[in-house]
CSV table of C-alpha atoms in Angstrom, one decimal:
chain,number,residue,atom,x,y,z
Z,153,UNK,CA,-122.1,-65.7,-7.5
Z,154,UNK,CA,-121.1,-62.1,-6.8
Z,155,UNK,CA,-123.2,-59.4,-5.5
Z,156,UNK,CA,-126.3,-58.2,-7.2
Z,157,UNK,CA,-126.9,-54.5,-7.6
Z,158,UNK,CA,-130.2,-52.8,-8.4
Z,159,UNK,CA,-130.3,-49.3,-10.0
Z,160,UNK,CA,-132.9,-47.3,-11.8
Z,161,UNK,CA,-133.6,-48.4,-15.3
Z,162,UNK,CA,-132.0,-46.2,-18.0
Z,163,UNK,CA,-132.7,-46.0,-21.7
Z,164,UNK,CA,-129.4,-47.8,-22.5
Z,165,UNK,CA,-130.8,-50.9,-20.7
Z,166,UNK,CA,-133.6,-51.3,-23.2
Z,167,UNK,CA,-131.7,-53.1,-26.0
Z,168,UNK,CA,-130.5,-55.6,-23.5
Z,169,UNK,CA,-134.1,-56.1,-22.1
Z,170,UNK,CA,-135.2,-56.5,-25.7
Z,171,UNK,CA,-132.6,-59.1,-26.4
Z,172,UNK,CA,-133.7,-61.1,-23.3
Z,173,UNK,CA,-137.3,-60.9,-24.6
Z,174,UNK,CA,-136.2,-62.6,-27.9
Z,175,UNK,CA,-135.7,-66.0,-26.1
Z,176,UNK,CA,-138.6,-68.3,-27.0
Z,177,UNK,CA,-138.3,-70.3,-23.8
Z,178,UNK,CA,-138.3,-67.2,-21.6
Z,179,UNK,CA,-141.4,-65.9,-23.4
Z,180,UNK,CA,-143.1,-69.3,-23.0
Z,181,UNK,CA,-142.4,-69.3,-19.2
Z,182,UNK,CA,-143.4,-65.6,-18.7
Z,183,UNK,CA,-146.5,-66.4,-20.8
Z,184,UNK,CA,-148.1,-63.0,-20.5
Z,185,UNK,CA,-145.9,-61.1,-22.9
Z,186,UNK,CA,-146.2,-58.8,-25.9
Z,187,UNK,CA,-148.0,-60.0,-29.1
Z,188,UNK,CA,-144.8,-59.7,-31.1
Z,189,UNK,CA,-141.6,-60.0,-29.0
Z,190,UNK,CA,-139.5,-59.0,-32.1
Z,191,UNK,CA,-141.3,-55.7,-32.5
Z,192,UNK,CA,-138.7,-53.1,-31.4
Z,193,UNK,CA,-141.1,-50.1,-31.9
Z,194,UNK,CA,-143.8,-51.7,-29.8
Z,195,UNK,CA,-141.2,-52.7,-27.2
Z,196,UNK,CA,-139.8,-49.1,-26.9
Z,197,UNK,CA,-143.2,-47.6,-26.9
Z,198,UNK,CA,-144.2,-49.8,-24.0
Z,199,UNK,CA,-140.9,-49.1,-22.1
Z,200,UNK,CA,-141.1,-45.4,-22.7
Z,201,UNK,CA,-144.5,-45.4,-21.0
Z,202,UNK,CA,-143.0,-47.3,-18.1
Z,203,UNK,CA,-140.0,-45.0,-17.8
Z,204,UNK,CA,-142.2,-41.9,-17.8
Z,205,UNK,CA,-144.6,-43.3,-15.2
Z,206,UNK,CA,-143.4,-42.1,-11.8
Z,207,UNK,CA,-145.8,-44.5,-10.0
Z,208,UNK,CA,-143.9,-47.5,-11.4
Z,209,UNK,CA,-140.8,-48.5,-9.4
Z,210,UNK,CA,-138.4,-50.0,-12.0
Z,211,UNK,CA,-134.9,-51.3,-11.4
Z,212,UNK,CA,-132.3,-52.9,-13.5
Z,213,UNK,CA,-130.6,-56.0,-12.1
Z,214,UNK,CA,-126.8,-55.9,-12.4
Z,215,UNK,CA,-124.4,-58.7,-11.8
Z,216,UNK,CA,-120.6,-58.1,-12.3
Z,217,UNK,CA,-121.4,-54.9,-14.3
Z,218,UNK,CA,-123.7,-56.9,-16.6
Z,219,UNK,CA,-127.4,-56.0,-17.1
Z,220,UNK,CA,-129.1,-59.4,-16.4
Z,221,UNK,CA,-132.7,-58.3,-16.1
Z,222,UNK,CA,-135.2,-56.0,-14.5
Z,223,UNK,CA,-137.7,-55.9,-11.6
Z,224,UNK,CA,-140.6,-53.6,-11.0
Z,225,UNK,CA,-143.6,-52.7,-8.8
Z,226,UNK,CA,-146.7,-51.3,-10.4
Z,227,UNK,CA,-150.4,-51.2,-9.9
Z,228,UNK,CA,-152.5,-53.8,-11.7
Z,229,UNK,CA,-156.2,-54.6,-11.0
Z,230,UNK,CA,-156.1,-52.0,-8.3
Z,231,UNK,CA,-153.3,-53.8,-6.3
Z,232,UNK,CA,-149.6,-53.4,-6.0
Z,233,UNK,CA,-147.8,-56.1,-7.9
Z,234,UNK,CA,-144.2,-57.1,-8.4
Z,235,UNK,CA,-142.7,-58.5,-11.6
Z,236,UNK,CA,-139.3,-59.4,-12.9
Z,237,UNK,CA,-137.5,-60.7,-16.0
Z,238,UNK,CA,-134.1,-62.4,-15.9
Z,239,UNK,CA,-132.2,-63.1,-19.2
Z,240,UNK,CA,-132.3,-66.9,-19.9
Z,241,UNK,CA,-128.5,-67.2,-19.8
Z,242,UNK,CA,-128.7,-66.2,-16.1
Z,243,UNK,CA,-131.4,-68.6,-15.0
Z,244,UNK,CA,-130.7,-71.1,-12.2
Z,245,UNK,CA,-128.0,-69.0,-10.5
Z,246,UNK,CA,-130.1,-67.5,-7.6
Z,247,UNK,CA,-130.1,-64.1,-9.3
Z,248,UNK,CA,-133.9,-63.7,-9.3
Z,249,UNK,CA,-134.2,-64.6,-5.7
Z,250,UNK,CA,-131.4,-62.3,-4.5
Z,251,UNK,CA,-132.7,-59.5,-6.7
Z,252,UNK,CA,-136.3,-59.8,-5.4
Z,253,UNK,CA,-135.1,-60.0,-1.8
Z,254,UNK,CA,-133.1,-56.8,-2.3
Z,255,UNK,CA,-136.0,-55.1,-4.0
Z,256,UNK,CA,-138.4,-56.1,-1.2
Z,257,UNK,CA,-136.1,-54.3,1.3
Z,258,UNK,CA,-137.2,-51.0,-0.4
Z,259,UNK,CA,-140.7,-51.9,-1.4
Z,260,UNK,CA,-142.6,-52.0,1.8
Z,261,UNK,CA,-146.1,-52.0,0.4
Z,262,UNK,CA,-148.1,-54.9,1.8
Z,263,UNK,CA,-150.0,-56.8,0.7
Z,264,UNK,CA,-147.9,-57.1,-2.4
Z,265,UNK,CA,-148.9,-59.4,-5.2
Z,266,UNK,CA,-147.2,-61.4,-7.9
Z,267,UNK,CA,-148.5,-63.7,-10.7
Z,268,UNK,CA,-146.8,-66.7,-12.4
Z,269,UNK,CA,-148.0,-69.2,-14.9
Z,270,UNK,CA,-148.8,-72.5,-13.0
Z,271,UNK,CA,-146.0,-74.3,-14.9
Z,272,UNK,CA,-143.4,-71.6,-14.3
Z,273,UNK,CA,-141.8,-73.6,-11.5
Z,274,UNK,CA,-138.6,-71.5,-11.4
Z,275,UNK,CA,-140.5,-68.2,-10.8
Z,276,UNK,CA,-142.9,-69.9,-8.3
Z,277,UNK,CA,-139.8,-71.1,-6.3
Z,278,UNK,CA,-138.3,-67.6,-6.3
Z,279,UNK,CA,-141.5,-66.0,-5.1
Z,280,UNK,CA,-142.0,-68.6,-2.4
Z,281,UNK,CA,-138.4,-68.3,-1.2
Z,282,UNK,CA,-139.1,-64.5,-0.8
Z,283,UNK,CA,-142.2,-65.1,1.4
Z,284,UNK,CA,-145.0,-65.0,-1.2
Z,285,UNK,CA,-147.7,-67.5,-0.7
Z,286,UNK,CA,-150.2,-68.8,-3.3
Z,287,UNK,CA,-153.5,-67.2,-2.5
Z,288,UNK,CA,-155.5,-67.5,-5.7
Z,289,UNK,CA,-155.7,-68.6,-9.3
Z,290,UNK,CA,-156.6,-66.8,-12.5
Z,291,UNK,CA,-156.3,-67.4,-16.2
Z,292,UNK,CA,-155.8,-65.2,-19.2
Z,293,UNK,CA,-154.8,-65.3,-22.8
Z,294,UNK,CA,-151.1,-65.8,-23.3
Z,295,UNK,CA,-149.7,-64.1,-26.4
Z,296,UNK,CA,-146.5,-66.2,-26.1
Z,297,UNK,CA,-148.5,-69.5,-26.1
Z,298,UNK,CA,-151.5,-68.5,-28.2
Z,299,UNK,CA,-153.9,-69.9,-25.7
Z,300,UNK,CA,-155.4,-69.3,-22.2
Z,301,UNK,CA,-152.9,-70.1,-19.5
Z,302,UNK,CA,-153.7,-70.7,-15.8
Z,303,UNK,CA,-151.7,-68.7,-13.3
Z,304,UNK,CA,-151.2,-68.5,-9.6
Z,305,UNK,CA,-151.7,-65.3,-7.7
Z,306,UNK,CA,-149.2,-65.0,-4.9
Z,307,UNK,CA,-149.3,-62.6,-1.9
Z,308,UNK,CA,-146.7,-61.2,0.4
Z,309,UNK,CA,-148.2,-59.9,3.6
């Protein structure tokens, strides 16, 4: 596994992020996704809001010159939260853990929160390896699953 690089998200990354979002298993694991992952217009509208929002820290994850995902820090429910998405073809290679560790060197906000569906074992492992601890639970409607899904709330102090 070579080095991971983070850089600011650019508009040219969006088609790759959109392709990642098309994977059914990835949507199921993420759980809290858009109503229609195949809606390009909805996707670009959402991402253009993110790109224009100076309060959101958003980075593209690069491995060997390939865009493999994205990671961000934003305010949700009045708290700073981190989130990431790695293309399915890059799962299980330690990329998410390395990217999050690198991201956390620059995001010094504490406490910092993250959320993951209770059955998203991979993401929970990544967060725990990076120092997040389960501190609560919540549930909400999952567009990807068409039902309420329980999630863990994790905190990095």
